[in-house]
PDB file of C-alpha atoms in Angstrom:
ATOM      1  CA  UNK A1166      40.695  77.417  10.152  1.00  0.00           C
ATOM      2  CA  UNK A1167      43.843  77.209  12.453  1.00  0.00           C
ATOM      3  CA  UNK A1168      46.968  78.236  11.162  1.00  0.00           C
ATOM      4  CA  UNK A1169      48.249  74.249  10.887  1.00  0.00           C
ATOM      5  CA  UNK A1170      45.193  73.734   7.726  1.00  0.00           C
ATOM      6  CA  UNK A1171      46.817  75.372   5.522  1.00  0.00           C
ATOM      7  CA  UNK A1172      50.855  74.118   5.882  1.00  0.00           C
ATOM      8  CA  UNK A1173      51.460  71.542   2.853  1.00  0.00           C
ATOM      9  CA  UNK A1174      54.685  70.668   4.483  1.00  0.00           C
ATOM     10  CA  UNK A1175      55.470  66.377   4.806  1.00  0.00           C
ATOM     11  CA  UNK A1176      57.139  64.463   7.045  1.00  0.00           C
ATOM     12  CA  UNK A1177      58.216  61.183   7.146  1.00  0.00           C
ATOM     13  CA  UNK A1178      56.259  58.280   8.397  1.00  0.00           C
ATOM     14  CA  UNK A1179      58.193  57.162  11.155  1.00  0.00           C
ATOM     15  CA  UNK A1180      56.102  59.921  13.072  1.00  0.00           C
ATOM     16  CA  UNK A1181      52.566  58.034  12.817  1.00  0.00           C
ATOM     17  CA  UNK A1182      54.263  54.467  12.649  1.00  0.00           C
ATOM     18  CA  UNK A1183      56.388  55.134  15.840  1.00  0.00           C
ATOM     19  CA  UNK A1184      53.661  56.666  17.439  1.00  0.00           C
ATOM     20  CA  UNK A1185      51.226  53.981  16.889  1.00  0.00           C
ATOM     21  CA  UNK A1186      53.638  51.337  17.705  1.00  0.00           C
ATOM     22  CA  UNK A1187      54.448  53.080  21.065  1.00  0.00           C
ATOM     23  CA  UNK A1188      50.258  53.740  21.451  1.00  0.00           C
ATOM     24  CA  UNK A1189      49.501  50.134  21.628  1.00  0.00           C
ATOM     25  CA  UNK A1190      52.869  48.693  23.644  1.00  0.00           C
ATOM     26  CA  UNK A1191      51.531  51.286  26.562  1.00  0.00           C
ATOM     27  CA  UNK A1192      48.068  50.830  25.972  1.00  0.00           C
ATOM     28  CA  UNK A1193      46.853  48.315  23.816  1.00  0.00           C
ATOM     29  CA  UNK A1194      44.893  48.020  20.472  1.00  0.00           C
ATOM     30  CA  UNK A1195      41.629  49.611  21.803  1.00  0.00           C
ATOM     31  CA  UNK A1196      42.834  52.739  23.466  1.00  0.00           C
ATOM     32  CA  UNK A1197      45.379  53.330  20.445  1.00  0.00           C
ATOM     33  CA  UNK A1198      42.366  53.127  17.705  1.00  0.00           C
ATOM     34  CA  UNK A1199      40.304  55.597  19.824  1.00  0.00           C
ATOM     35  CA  UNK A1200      42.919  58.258  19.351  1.00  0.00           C
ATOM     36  CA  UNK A1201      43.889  57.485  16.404  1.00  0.00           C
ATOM     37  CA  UNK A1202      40.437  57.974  15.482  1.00  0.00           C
ATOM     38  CA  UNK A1203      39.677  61.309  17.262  1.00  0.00           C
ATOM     39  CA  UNK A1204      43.020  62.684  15.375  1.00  0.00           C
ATOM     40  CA  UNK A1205      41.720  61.249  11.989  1.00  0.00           C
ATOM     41  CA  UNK A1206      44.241  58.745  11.470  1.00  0.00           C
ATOM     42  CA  UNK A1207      42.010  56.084  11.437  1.00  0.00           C
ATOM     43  CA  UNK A1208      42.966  54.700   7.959  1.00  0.00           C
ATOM     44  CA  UNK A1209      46.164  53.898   9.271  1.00  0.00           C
ATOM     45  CA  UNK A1210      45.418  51.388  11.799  1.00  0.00           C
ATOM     46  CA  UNK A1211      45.110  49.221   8.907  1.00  0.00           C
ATOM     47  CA  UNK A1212      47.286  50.193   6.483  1.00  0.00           C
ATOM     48  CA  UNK A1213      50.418  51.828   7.702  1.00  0.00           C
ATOM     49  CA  UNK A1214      51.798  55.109   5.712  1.00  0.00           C
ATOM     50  CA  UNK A1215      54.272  54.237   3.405  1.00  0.00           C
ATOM     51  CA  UNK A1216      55.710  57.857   1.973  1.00  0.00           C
ATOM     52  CA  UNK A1217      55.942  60.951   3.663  1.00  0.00           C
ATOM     53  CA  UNK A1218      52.785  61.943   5.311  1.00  0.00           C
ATOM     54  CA  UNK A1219      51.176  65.941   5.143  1.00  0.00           C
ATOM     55  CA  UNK A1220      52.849  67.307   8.582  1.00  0.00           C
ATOM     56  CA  UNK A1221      49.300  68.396   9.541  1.00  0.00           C
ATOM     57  CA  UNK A1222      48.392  64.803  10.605  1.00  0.00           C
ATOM     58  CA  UNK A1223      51.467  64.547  12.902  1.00  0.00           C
ATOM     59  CA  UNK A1224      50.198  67.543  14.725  1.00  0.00           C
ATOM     60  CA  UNK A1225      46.867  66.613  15.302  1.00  0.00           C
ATOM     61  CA  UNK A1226      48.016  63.152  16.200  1.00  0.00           C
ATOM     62  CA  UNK A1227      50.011  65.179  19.085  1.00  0.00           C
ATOM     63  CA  UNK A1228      47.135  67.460  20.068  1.00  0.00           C
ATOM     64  CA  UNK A1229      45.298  64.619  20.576  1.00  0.00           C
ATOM     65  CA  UNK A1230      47.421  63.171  22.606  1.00  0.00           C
ATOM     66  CA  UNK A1231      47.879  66.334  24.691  1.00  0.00           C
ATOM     67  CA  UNK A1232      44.204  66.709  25.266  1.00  0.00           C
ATOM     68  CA  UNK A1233      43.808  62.775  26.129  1.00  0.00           C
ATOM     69  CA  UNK A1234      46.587  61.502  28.099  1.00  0.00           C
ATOM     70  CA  UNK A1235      47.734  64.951  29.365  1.00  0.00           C
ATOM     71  CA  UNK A1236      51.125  66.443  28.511  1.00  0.00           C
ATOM     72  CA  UNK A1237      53.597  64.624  30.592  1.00  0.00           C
ATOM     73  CA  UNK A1238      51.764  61.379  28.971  1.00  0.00           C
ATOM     74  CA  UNK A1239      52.066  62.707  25.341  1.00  0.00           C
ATOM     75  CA  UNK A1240      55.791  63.697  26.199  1.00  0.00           C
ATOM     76  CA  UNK A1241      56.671  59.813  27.657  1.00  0.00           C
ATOM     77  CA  UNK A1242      55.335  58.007  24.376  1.00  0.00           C
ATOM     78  CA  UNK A1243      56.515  60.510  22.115  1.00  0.00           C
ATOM     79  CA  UNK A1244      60.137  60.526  23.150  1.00  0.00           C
ATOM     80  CA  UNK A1245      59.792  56.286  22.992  1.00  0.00           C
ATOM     81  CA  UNK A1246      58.572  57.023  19.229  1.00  0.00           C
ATOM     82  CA  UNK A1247      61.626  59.312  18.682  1.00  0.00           C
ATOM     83  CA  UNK A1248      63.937  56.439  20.225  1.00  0.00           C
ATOM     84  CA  UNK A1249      62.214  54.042  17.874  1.00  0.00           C
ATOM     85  CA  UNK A1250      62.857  56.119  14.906  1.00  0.00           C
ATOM     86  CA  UNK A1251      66.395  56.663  15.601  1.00  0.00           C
ATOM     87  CA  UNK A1252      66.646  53.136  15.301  1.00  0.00           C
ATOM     88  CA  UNK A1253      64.876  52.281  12.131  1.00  0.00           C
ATOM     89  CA  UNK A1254      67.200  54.866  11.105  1.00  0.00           C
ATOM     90  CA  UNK A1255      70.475  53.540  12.056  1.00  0.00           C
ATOM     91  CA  UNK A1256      68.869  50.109  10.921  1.00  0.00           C
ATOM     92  CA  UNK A1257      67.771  50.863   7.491  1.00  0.00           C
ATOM     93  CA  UNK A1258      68.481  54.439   6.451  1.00  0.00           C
ATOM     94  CA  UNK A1259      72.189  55.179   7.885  1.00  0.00           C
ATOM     95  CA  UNK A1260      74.461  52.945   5.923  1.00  0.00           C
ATOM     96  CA  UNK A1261      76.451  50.542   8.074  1.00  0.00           C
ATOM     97  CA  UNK A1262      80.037  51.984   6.390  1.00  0.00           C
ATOM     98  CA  UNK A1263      79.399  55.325   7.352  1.00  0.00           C
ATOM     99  CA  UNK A1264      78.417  54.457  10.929  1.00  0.00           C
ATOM    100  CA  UNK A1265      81.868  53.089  10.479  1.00  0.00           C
ATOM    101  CA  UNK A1266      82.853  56.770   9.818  1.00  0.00           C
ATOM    102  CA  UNK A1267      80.932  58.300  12.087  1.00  0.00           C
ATOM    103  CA  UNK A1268      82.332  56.590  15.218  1.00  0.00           C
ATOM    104  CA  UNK A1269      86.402  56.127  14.312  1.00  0.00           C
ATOM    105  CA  UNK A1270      85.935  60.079  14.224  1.00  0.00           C
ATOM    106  CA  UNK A1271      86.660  62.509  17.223  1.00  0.00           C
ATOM    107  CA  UNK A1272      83.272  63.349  18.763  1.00  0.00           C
ATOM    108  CA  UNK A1273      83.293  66.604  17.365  1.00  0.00           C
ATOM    109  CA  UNK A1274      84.294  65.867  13.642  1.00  0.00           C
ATOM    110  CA  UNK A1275      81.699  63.093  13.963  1.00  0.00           C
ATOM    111  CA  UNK A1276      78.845  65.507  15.217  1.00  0.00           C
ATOM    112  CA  UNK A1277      79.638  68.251  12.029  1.00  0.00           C
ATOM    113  CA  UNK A1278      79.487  65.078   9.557  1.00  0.00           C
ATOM    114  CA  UNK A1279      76.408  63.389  11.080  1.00  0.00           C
ATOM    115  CA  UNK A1280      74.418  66.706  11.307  1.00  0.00           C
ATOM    116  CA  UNK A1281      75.693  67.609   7.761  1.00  0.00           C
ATOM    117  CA  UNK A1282      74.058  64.322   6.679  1.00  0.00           C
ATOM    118  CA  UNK A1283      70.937  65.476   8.781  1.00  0.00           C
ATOM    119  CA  UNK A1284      71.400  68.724   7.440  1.00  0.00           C
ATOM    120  CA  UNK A1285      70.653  67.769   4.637  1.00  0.00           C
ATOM    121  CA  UNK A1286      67.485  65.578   4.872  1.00  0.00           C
ATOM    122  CA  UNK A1287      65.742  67.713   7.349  1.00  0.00           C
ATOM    123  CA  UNK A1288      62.677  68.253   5.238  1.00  0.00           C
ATOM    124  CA  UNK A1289      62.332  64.905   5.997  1.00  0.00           C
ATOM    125  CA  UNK A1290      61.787  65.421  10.049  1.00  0.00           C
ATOM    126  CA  UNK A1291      61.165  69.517   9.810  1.00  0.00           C
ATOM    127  CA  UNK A1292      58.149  69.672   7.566  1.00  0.00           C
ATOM    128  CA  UNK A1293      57.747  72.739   6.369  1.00  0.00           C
ATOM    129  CA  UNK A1294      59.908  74.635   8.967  1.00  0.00           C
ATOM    130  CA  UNK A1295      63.833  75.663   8.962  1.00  0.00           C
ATOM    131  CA  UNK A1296      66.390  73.564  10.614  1.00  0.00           C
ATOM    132  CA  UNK A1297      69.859  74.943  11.361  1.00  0.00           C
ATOM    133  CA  UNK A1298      72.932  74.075  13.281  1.00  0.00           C
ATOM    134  CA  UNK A1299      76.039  75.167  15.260  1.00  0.00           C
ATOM    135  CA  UNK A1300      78.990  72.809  16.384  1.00  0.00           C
ATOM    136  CA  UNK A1301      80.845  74.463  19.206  1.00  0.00           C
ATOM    137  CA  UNK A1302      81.686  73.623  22.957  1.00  0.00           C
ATOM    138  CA  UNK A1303      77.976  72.420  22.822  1.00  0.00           C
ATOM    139  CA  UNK A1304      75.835  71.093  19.744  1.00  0.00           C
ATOM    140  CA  UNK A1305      72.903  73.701  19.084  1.00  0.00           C
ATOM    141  CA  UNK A1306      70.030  72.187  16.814  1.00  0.00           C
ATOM    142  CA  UNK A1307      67.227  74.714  15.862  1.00  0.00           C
ATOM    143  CA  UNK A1308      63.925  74.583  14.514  1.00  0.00           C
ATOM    144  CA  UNK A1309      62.173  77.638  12.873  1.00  0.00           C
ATOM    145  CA  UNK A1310      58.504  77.743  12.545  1.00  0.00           C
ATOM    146  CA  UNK A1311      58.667  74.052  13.865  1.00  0.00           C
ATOM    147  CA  UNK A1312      55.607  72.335  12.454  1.00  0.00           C
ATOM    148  CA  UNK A1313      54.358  70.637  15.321  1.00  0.00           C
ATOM    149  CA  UNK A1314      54.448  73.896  17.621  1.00  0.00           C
ATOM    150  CA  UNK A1315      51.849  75.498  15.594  1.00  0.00           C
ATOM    151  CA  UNK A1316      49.225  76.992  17.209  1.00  0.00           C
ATOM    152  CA  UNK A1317      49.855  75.182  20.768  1.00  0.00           C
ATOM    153  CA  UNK A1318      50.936  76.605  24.406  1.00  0.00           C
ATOM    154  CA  UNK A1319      52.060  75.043  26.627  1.00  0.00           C
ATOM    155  CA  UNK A1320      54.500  75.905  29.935  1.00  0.00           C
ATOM    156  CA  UNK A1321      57.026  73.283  28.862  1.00  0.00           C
ATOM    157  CA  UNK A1322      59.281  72.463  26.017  1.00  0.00           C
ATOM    158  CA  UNK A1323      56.732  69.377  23.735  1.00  0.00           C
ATOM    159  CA  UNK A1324      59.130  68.356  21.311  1.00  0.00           C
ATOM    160  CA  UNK A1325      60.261  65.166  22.702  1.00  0.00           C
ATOM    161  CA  UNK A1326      59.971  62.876  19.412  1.00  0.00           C
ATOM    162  CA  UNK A1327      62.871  65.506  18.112  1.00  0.00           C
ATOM    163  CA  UNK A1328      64.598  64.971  21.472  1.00  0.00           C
ATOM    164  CA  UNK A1329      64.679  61.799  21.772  1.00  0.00           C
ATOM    165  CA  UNK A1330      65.766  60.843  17.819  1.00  0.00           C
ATOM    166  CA  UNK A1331      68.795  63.397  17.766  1.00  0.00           C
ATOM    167  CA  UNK A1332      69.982  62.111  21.571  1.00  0.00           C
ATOM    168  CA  UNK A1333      70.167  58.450  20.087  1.00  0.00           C
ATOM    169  CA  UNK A1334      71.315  58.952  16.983  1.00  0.00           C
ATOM    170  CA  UNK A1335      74.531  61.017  18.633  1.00  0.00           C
ATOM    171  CA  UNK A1336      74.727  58.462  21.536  1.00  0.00           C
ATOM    172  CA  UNK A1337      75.198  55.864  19.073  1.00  0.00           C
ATOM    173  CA  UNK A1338      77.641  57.957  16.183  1.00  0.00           C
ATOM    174  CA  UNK A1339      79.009  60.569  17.880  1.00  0.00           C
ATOM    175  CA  UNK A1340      79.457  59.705  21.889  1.00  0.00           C
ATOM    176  CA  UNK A1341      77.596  57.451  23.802  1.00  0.00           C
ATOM    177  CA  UNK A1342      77.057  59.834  26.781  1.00  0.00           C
ATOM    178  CA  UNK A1343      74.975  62.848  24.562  1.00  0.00           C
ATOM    179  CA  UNK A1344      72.096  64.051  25.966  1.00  0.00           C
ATOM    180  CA  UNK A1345      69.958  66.388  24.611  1.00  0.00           C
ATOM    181  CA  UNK A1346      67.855  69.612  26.485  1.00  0.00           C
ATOM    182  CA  UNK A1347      65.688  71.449  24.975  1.00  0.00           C
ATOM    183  CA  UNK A1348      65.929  75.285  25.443  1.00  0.00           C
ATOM    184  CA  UNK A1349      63.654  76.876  23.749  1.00  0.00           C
ATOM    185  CA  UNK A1350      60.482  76.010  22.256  1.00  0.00           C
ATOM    186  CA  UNK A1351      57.677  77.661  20.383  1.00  0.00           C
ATOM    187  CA  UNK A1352      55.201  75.775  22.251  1.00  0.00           C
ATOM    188  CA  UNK A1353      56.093  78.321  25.327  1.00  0.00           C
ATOM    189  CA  UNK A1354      56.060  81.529  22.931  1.00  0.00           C
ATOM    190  CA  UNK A1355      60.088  81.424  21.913  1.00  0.00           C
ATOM    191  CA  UNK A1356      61.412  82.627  18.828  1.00  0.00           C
ATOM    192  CA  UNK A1357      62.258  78.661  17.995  1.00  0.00           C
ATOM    193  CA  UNK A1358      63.341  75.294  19.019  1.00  0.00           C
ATOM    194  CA  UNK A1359      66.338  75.081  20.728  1.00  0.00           C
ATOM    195  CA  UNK A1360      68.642  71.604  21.514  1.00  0.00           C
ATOM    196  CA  UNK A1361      71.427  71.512  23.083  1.00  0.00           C
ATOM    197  CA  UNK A1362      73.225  68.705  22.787  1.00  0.00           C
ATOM    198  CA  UNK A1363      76.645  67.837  25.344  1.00  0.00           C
ATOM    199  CA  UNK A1364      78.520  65.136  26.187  1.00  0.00           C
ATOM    200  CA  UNK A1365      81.260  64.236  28.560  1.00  0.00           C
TER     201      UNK A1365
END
């Protein structure tokens, strides 16, 4: 038993629904079933998760992805998925007056409210791991123990569904020229995930 098997941690289920909605614009209904499949996550081609889903099935959905379409594959659909879930965010979770808020503010009061907010609803996105912050000249965004790192190397940085949701969700509430690096990452054997977020 890996290390993953035994995490109880949940996440939400924008992470399968994204996913599977970004599987079958790139490569239909067929090929999207199949991996779903191999990661057992068949049961959701049918019915779609409604609650927060066990964090394990988000990895495995990712390893399989890895070990299919190869990793510069995996990290193409996944950042689309993390685009897609910033805006089913800023559609239905984020209400529309404190958008308001979050853009009349000055870019860097707007990035210590907004990651506040995210702050405090990372559970939601971290599983069971630690997510932390630091607002300075640049935006730092960690992730301790990051769920979907767990027990996978790789020579690059694979969190590109976190990438991608925190780079559209600032572009669009905090400055519309953010973009987000990643730094660090456990994947490659660092002590966490590291984003650095900076805009000009």
């Amino acid at each position: 038993m890996g290390a993953v098997d035994g995490v109880a941690g949940r996440i939400g289920p924008n992470a399968i629904i994204r996913v599977l909605e970004t599987l079958r614009e790139a490569f239909g209904q067929d090929v999207t079933a199949g991996l779903f499949v191999q990661a057992r996550l068949g049961h959701y081609l049918d019915q779609l998760p409604e609650k927060m889903v066990n964090e394990t099935e988000v990895w495995r959905l990712h390893q399989v992805l890895r070990e299919q379409l190869g990793q510069p594959t995996c990290a193409d659909i996944t950042w689309k998925a993390g685009l897609k879930t910033a805006d089913y965010l800023l559609a239905n979770r984020i209400p529309k007056a404190a958008q308001v808020v979050f853009k009349a503010l000055p870019a860097a009061a707007s990035a210590r409210l907004l990651l506040k907010t995210i702050g405090g609803h990372s559970w939601t996105f971290a599983g069971s791991g630690q997510f932390s912050y630091e607002v300075g000249q640049t935006v730092v965004l960690t992730i301790r123990n990051n769920p979907l790192c767990r027990d996978v190397r790789t020579d690059v940085p694979v969190c590109d569904f976190y990438s991608a949701t925190f780079e559209r969700l600032f572009q669009v509430l905090v400055h519309p020229n953010t973009q987000v690096e990643e730094t660090a990452c456990e994947a490659k054997g660092d002590d966490v995930c590291r984003f650095e977020l900076r805009w000009k």
